[in-house]
Tab-separated table of C-alpha atoms in Angstrom:
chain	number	residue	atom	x	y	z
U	1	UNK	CA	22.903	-89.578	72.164
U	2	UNK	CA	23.686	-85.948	70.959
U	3	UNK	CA	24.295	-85.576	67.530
U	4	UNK	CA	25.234	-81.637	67.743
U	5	UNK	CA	28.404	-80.304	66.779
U	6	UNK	CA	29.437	-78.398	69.992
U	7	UNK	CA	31.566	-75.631	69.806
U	8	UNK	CA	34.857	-77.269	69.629
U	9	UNK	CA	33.502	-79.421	66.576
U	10	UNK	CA	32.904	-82.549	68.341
U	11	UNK	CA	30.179	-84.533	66.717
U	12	UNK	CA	28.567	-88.065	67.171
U	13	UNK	CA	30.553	-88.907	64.308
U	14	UNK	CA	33.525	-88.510	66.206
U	15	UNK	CA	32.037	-89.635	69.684
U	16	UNK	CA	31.348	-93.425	67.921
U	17	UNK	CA	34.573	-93.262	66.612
U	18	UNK	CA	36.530	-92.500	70.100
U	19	UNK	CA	34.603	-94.952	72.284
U	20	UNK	CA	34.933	-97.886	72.812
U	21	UNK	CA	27.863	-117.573	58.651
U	22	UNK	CA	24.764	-119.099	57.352
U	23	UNK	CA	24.500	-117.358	54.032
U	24	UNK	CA	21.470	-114.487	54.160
U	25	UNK	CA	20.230	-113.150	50.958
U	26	UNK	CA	17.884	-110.383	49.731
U	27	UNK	CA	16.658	-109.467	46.940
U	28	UNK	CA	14.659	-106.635	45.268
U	29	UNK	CA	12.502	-105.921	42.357
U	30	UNK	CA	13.728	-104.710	39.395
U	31	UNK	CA	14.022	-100.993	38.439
U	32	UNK	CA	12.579	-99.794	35.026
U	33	UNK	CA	14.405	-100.803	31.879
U	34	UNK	CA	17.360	-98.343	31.491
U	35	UNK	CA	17.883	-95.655	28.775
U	36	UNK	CA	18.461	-97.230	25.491
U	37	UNK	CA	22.489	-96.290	25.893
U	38	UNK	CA	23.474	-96.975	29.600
U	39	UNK	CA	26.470	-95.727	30.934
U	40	UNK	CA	29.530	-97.482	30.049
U	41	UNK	CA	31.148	-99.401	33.239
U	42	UNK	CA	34.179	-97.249	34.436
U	43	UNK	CA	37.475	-97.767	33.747
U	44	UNK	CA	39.629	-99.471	36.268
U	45	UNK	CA	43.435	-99.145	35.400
U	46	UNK	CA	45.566	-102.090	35.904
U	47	UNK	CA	48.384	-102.347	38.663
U	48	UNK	CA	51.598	-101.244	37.514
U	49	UNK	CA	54.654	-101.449	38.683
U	50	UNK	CA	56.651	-99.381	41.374
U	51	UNK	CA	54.924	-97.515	43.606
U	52	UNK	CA	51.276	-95.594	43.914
U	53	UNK	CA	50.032	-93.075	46.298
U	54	UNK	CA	47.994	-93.609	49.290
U	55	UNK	CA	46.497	-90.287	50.528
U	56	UNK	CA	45.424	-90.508	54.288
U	57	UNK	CA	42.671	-88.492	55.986
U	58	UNK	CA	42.726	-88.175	59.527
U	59	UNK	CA	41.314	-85.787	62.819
U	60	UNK	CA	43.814	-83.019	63.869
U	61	UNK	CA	41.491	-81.713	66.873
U	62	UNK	CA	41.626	-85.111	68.774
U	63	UNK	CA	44.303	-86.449	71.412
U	64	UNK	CA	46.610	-88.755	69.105
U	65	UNK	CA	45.224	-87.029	65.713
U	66	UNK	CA	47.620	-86.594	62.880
U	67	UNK	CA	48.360	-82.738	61.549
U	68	UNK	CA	46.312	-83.077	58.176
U	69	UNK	CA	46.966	-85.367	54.573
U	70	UNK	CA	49.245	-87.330	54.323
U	71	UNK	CA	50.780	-89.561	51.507
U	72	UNK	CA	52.382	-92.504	51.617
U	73	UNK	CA	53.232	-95.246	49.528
U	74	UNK	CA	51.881	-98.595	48.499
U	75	UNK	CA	53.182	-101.101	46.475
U	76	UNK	CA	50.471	-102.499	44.074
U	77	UNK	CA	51.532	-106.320	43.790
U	78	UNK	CA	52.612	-107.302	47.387
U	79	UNK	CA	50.400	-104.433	49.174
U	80	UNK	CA	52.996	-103.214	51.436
U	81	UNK	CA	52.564	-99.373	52.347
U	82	UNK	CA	55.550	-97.170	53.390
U	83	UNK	CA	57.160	-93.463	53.634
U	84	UNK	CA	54.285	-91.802	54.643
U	85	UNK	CA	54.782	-87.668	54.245
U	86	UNK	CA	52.551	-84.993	54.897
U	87	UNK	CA	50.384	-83.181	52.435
U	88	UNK	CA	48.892	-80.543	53.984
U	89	UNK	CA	47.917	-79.176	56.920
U	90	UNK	CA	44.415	-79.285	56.576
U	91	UNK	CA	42.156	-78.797	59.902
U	92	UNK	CA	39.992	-82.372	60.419
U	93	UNK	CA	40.758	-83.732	57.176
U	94	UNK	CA	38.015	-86.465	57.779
U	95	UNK	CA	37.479	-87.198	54.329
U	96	UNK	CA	39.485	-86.976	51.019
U	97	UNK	CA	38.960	-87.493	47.629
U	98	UNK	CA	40.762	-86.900	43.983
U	99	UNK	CA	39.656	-85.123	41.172
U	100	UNK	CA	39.325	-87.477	37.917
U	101	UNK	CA	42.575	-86.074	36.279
U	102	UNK	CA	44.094	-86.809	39.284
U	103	UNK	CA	45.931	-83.606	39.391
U	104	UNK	CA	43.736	-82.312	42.585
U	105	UNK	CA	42.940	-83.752	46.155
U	106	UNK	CA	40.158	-82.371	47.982
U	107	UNK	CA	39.206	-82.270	51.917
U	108	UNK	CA	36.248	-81.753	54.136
U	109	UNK	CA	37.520	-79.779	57.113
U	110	UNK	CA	34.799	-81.191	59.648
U	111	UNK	CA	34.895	-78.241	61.894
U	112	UNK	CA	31.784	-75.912	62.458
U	113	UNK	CA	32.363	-73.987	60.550
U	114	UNK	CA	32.860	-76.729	57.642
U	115	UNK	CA	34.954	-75.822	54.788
U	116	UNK	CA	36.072	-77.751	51.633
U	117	UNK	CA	40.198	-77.458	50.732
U	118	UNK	CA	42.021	-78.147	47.169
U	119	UNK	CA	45.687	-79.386	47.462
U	120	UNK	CA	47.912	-80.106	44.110
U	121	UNK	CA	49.397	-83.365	45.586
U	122	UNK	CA	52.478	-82.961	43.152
U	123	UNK	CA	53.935	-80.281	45.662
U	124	UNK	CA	51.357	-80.305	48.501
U	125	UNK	CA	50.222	-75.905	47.504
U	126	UNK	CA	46.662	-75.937	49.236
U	127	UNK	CA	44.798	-73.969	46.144
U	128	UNK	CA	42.103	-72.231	47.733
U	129	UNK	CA	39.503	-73.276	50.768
U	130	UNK	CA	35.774	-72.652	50.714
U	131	UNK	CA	32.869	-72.926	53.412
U	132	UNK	CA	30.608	-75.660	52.807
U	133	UNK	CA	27.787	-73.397	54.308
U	134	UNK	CA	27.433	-76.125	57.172
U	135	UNK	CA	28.994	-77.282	60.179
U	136	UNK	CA	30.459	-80.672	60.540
U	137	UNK	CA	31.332	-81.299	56.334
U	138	UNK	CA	32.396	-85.463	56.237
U	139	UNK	CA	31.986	-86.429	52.611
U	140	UNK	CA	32.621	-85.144	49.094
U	141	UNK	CA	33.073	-86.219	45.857
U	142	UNK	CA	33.568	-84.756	42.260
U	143	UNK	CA	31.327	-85.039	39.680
U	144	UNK	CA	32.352	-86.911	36.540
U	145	UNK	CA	32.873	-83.755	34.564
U	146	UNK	CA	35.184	-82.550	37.082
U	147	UNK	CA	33.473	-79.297	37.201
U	148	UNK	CA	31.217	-79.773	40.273
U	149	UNK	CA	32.655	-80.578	44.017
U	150	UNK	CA	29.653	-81.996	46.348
U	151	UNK	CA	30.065	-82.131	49.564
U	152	UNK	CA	27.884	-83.490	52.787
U	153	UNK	CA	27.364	-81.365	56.288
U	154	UNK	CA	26.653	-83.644	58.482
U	155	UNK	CA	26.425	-81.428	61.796
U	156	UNK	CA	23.650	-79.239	59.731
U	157	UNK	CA	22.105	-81.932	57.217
U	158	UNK	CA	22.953	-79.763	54.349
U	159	UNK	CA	24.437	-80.417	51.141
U	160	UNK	CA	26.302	-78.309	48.813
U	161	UNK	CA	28.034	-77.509	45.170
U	162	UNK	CA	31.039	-75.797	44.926
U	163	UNK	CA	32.496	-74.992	40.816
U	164	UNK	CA	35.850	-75.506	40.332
U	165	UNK	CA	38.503	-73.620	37.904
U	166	UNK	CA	40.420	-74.934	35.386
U	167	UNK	CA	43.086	-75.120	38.005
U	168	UNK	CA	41.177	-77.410	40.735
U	169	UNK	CA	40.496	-74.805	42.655
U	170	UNK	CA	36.469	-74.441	44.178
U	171	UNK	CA	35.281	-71.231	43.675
U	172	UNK	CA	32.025	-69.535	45.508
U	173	UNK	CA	29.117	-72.090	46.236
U	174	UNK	CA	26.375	-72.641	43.718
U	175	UNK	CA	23.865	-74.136	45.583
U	176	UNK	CA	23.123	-75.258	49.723
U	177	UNK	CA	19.921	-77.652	50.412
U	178	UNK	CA	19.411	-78.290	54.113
U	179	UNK	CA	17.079	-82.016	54.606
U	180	UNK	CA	14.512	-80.278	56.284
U	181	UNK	CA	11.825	-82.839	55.383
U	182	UNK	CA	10.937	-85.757	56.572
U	183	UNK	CA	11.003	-84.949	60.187
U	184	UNK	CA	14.483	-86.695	62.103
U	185	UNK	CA	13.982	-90.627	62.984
U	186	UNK	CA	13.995	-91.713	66.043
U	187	UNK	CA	16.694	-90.768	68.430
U	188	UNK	CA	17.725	-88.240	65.971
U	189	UNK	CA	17.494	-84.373	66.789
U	190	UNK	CA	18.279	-82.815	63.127
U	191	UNK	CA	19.087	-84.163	59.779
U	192	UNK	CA	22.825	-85.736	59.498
U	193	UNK	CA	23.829	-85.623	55.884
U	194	UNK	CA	26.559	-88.541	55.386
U	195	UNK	CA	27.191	-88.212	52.023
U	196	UNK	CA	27.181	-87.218	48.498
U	197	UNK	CA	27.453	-88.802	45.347
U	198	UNK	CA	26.595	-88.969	41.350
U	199	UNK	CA	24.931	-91.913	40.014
U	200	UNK	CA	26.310	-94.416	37.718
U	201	UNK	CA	24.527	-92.392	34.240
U	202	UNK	CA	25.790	-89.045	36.272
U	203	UNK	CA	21.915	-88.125	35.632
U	204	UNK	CA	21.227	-87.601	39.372
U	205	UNK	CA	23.510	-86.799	42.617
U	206	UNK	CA	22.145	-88.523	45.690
U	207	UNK	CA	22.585	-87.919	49.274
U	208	UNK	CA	22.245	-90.111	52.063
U	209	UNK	CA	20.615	-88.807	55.486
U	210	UNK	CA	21.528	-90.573	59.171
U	211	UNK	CA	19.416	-88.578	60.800
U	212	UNK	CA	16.083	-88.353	58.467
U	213	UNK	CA	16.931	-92.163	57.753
U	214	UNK	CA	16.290	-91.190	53.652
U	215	UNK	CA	18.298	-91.328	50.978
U	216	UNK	CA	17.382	-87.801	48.477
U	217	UNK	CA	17.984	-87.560	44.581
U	218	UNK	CA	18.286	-84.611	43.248
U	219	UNK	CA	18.861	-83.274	39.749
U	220	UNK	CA	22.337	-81.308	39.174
U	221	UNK	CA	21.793	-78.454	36.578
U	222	UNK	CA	25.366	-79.054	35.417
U	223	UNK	CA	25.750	-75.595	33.632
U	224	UNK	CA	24.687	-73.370	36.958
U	225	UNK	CA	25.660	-75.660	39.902
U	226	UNK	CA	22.173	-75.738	41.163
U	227	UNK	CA	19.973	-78.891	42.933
U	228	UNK	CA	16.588	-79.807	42.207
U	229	UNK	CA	14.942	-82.126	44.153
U	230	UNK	CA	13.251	-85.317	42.391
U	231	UNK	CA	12.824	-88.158	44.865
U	232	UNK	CA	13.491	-89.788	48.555
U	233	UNK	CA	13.867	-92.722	49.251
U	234	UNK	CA	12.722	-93.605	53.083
U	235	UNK	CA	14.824	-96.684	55.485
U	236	UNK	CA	12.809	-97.992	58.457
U	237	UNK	CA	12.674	-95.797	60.659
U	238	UNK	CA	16.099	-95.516	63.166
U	239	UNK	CA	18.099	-96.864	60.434
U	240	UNK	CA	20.268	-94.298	60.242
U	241	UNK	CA	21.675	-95.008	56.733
U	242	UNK	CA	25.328	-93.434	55.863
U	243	UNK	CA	26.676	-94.564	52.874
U	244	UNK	CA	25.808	-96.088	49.561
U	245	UNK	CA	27.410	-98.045	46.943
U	246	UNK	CA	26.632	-98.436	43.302
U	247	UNK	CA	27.057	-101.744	41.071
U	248	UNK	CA	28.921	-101.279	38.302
U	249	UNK	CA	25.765	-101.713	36.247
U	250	UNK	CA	24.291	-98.416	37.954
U	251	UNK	CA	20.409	-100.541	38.367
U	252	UNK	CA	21.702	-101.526	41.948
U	253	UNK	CA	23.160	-100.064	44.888
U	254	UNK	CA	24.286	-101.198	48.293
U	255	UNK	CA	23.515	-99.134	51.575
U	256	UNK	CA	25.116	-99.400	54.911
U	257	UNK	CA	22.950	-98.733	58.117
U	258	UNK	CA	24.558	-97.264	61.270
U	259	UNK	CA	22.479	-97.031	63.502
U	260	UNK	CA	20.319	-100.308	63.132
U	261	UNK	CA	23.425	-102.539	62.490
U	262	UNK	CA	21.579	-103.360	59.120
U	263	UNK	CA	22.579	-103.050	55.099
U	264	UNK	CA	20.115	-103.189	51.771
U	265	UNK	CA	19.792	-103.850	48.107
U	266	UNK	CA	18.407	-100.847	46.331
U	267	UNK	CA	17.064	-100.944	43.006
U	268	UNK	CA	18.325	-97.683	40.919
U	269	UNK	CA	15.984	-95.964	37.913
U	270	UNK	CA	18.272	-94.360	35.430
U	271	UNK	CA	15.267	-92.377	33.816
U	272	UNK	CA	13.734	-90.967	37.069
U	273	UNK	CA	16.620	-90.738	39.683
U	274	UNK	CA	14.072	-93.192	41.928
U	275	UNK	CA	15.840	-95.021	44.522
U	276	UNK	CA	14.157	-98.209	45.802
U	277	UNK	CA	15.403	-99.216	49.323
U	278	UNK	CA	15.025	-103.239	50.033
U	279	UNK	CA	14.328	-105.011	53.271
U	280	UNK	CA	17.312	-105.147	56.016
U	281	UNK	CA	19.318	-107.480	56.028
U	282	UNK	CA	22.384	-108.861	57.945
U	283	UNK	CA	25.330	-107.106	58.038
U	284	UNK	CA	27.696	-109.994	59.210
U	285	UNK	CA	28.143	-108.450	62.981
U	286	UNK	CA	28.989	-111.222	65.606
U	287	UNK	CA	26.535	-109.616	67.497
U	288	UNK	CA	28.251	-109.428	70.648
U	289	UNK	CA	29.262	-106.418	70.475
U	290	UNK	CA	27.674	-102.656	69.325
U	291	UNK	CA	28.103	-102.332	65.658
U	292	UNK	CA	28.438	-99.523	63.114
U	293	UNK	CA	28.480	-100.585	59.284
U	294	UNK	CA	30.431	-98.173	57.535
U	295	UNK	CA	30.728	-98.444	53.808
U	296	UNK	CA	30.083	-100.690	51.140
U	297	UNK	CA	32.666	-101.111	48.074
U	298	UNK	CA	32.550	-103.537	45.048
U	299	UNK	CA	34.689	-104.857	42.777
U	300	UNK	CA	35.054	-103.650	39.719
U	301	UNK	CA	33.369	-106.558	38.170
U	302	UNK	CA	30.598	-106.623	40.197
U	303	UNK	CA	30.519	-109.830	41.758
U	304	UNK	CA	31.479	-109.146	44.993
U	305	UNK	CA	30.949	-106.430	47.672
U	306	UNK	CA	32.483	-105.631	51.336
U	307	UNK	CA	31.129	-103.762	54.113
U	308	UNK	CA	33.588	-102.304	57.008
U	309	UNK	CA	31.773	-103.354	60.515
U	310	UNK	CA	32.921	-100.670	63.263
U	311	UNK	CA	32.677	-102.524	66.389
U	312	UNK	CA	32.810	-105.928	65.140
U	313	UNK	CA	35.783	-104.837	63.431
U	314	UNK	CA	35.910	-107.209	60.823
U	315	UNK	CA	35.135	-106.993	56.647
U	316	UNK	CA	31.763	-108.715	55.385
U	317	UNK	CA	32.092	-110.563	52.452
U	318	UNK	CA	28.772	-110.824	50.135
U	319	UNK	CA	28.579	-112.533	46.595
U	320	UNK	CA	26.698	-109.967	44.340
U	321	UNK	CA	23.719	-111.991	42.415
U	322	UNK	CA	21.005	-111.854	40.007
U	323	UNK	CA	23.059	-108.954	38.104
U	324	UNK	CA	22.949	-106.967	41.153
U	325	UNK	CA	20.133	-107.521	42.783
U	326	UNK	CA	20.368	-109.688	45.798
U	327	UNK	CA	23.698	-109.564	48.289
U	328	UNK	CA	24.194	-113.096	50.108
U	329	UNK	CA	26.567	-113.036	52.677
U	330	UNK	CA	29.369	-115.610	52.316
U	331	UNK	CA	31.837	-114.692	55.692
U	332	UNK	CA	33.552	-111.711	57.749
U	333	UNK	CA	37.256	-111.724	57.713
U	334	UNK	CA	39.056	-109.916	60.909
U	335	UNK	CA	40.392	-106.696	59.869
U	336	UNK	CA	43.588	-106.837	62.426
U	337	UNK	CA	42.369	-103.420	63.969
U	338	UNK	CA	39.664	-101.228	65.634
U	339	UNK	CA	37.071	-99.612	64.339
U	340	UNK	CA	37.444	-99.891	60.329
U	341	UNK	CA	35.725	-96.281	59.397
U	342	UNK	CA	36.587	-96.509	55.490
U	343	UNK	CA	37.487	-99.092	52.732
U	344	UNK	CA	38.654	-98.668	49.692
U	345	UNK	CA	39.894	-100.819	46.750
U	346	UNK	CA	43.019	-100.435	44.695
U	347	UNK	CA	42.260	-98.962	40.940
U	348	UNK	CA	42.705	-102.962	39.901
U	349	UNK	CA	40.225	-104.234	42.325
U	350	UNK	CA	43.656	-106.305	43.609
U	351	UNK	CA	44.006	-104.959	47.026
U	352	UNK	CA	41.422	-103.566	49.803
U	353	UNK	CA	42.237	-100.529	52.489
U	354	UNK	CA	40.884	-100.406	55.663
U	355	UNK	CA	41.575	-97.212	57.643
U	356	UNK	CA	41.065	-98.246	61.494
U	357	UNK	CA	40.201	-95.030	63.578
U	358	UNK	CA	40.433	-96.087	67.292
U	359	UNK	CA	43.719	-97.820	66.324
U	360	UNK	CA	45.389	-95.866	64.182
U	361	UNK	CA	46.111	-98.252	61.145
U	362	UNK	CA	45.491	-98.918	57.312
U	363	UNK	CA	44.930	-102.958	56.887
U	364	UNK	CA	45.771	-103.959	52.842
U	365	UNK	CA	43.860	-106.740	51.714
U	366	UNK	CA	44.450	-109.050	48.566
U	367	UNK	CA	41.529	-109.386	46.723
U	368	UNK	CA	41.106	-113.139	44.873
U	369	UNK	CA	39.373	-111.615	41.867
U	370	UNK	CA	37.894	-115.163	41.281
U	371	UNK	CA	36.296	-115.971	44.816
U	372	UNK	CA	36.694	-112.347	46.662
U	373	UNK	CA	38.576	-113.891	48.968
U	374	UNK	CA	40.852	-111.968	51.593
U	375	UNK	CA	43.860	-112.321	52.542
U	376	UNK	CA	46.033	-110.413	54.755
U	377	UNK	CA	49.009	-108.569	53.104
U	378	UNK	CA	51.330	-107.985	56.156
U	379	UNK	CA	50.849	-105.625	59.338
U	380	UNK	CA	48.727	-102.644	59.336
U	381	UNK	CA	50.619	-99.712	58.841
U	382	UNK	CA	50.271	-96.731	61.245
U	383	UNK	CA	48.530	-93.701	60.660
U	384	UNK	CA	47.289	-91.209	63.124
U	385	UNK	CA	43.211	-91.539	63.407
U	386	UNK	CA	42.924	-93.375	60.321
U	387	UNK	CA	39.737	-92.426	59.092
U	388	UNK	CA	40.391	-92.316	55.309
U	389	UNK	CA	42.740	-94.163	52.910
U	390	UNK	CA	42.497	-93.376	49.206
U	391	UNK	CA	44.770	-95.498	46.830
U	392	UNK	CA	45.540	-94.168	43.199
């Protein structure tokens, strides 16, 4: 399958997206002792009352796409999501994240000629845009200090650093590393980068590659914006990993295989950056159907985690073990739509957001914080391409 981003900006991303237990348990060795003061666990702020924000990411270049962010509503007790307005009118607004103030959004615009966009949600002014370097942007993320933006080309396998202002605003890229070793798995014709994050100890930033099937650490130089490379971490080959998950305890992290239908524990090294991938293990699928795991999320706690199956279009459930270090599947609840591209959880771990691509939907989940349970709270709510729901 071609994973080139033609001239219209139509990816295998976007191709997957527009076609059509018996508990199993892994575990992994433990990493190195951490530093002597380990990174506190993040705050998670408690549900309060009246209503929170619910920014929505969708595609604007596809039949049925919506015409850029969104935000709606979302009531944090009973889960019920209304009023949805637009943002911004942000080209391919595939992914969107907020800056740790909370007084910026950000957006890939996954065109090919990728760019990153700032938007102050409290009137919707679009602050400045910036090319990511590389076609086909779908991920970014802030770094804690909330002076870095990272961001993940997946048409070009490329990742890059933007600065931002005192404003929010991303100002001329710092730094632009294209994957160009190991050599694409197989079926792959490039590298894909899916993703780009800061560890747990914000030490290292790590991205993870679908199409070199590695995960890369690099070090951030946090006063220049530049990347140096310190370790990969290698999937069987064709695993085509996209997106990884930390425990709250930043030893562990969870990845979620595409292309293989597969997830792993990974053991995390503090000191070093080192990333140490697991063996495969189930990822809940029927298997009756052509799969996709998405993304992994876990409570804020740490004892449970839940992986979005594309295809199968349900939620995994695992119970998170041995401090992090072995995932045993417990169920898959139905997530009352198609294709489930993103999840995320409410700032209180309470609820769980689905955003359904093929059928145009957010799901809301309550969380039981005691078993992880799930339980639906009401109907999906309609959204355009739904391919990114981010609660506050």
């Amino acid at each position: 399958m071609d994973n080139r981003v033609d001239q219209g900006g139509w990816s295998r991303r976007r191709f997957v997206g527009a076609m059509a237990g018996t508990a199993a348990v892994v575990t992994v060795p433990a990493p190195a002792a951490p530093p002597p003061d380990p990174a506190p666990v993040p705050h998670r702020r408690k549900a309060e009352p009246g209503p929170r924000p619910l920014y929505l990411g969708t595609y604007t270049s596809v039949e049925g796409g919506g015409k850029g962010v969104t935000v709606a509503q979302y009531d944090p007790v009973t889960g019920a999501v209304t009023d949805a307005q637009p943002l911004a009118e942000i080209p391919d607004p595939s992914y969107v994240t907020v800056h740790p103030d909370g007084h910026t959004l950000y957006a890939v615009d996954e065109r090919e000629d990728g760019a990153v966009t700032a938007v102050r949600p409290a009137d919707g002014q679009v602050l400045g845009s910036r090319s990511t370097g590389g076609s086909g942007p779908c991920h970014l993320s802030v770094h804690p200090g909330g002076r870095w933006l990272l961001s993940a080309n997946y048409g070009s396998g490329s990742v890059a650093v933007h600065p931002l202002d005192a404003s929010g605003a991303p100002g001329e890229r710092t730094a632009l590393v294209t994957h160009s070793s190991p050599a694409p798995g197989p079926g792959q014709q490039g590298p894909h980068a899916h993703q780009f994050i800061t560890s747990p100890d914000g030490g290292h930033v790590l991205s993870v590659d679908l199409g070199t099937d590695t995960v890369y650490t690099y070090r951030l130089d946090t006063d220049h914006g530049t990347l140096t490379e310190v370790s990969q971490a290698h999937t069987r080959p064709g695993a085509g990993p996209r997106h990884l998950t930390f425990h709250p305890n930043g030893r562990y992290a969870y990845l979620a295989n595409e292309v293989d239908d597969t997830v792993a524990v990974c053991a995390y090294d503090p000191a070093t950056g080192r990333l140490t991938i697991g063996e495969p293990q189930s990822s809940g699928a029927a298997g009756d159907a052509t799969n996709y795991p998405a993304q992994f999320v876990v409570t804020p706690g740490g004892d449970f985690a839940f992986l979005a199956n594309r295809g199968d279009n349900s939620i995994a459930r695992y119970a998170v073990e041995e401090d992090g270090a072995r995932l045993r599947l417990l169920d898959t609840v139905p997530v009352d739509g198609d294709f489930p591209r993103q999840l995320a959880l409410a700032p209180d771990g309470r609820l769980l957001f689905t955003a359904n691509q093929r059928s145009g939907t957010v799901s809301v989940f309550h969380v039981d914080t005691g078993t992880g349970a799930l339980s639906r709270a009401g109907e999906p709510f309609a959204s355009p391409v739904a391919v990114c729901a981010v609660p506050l």
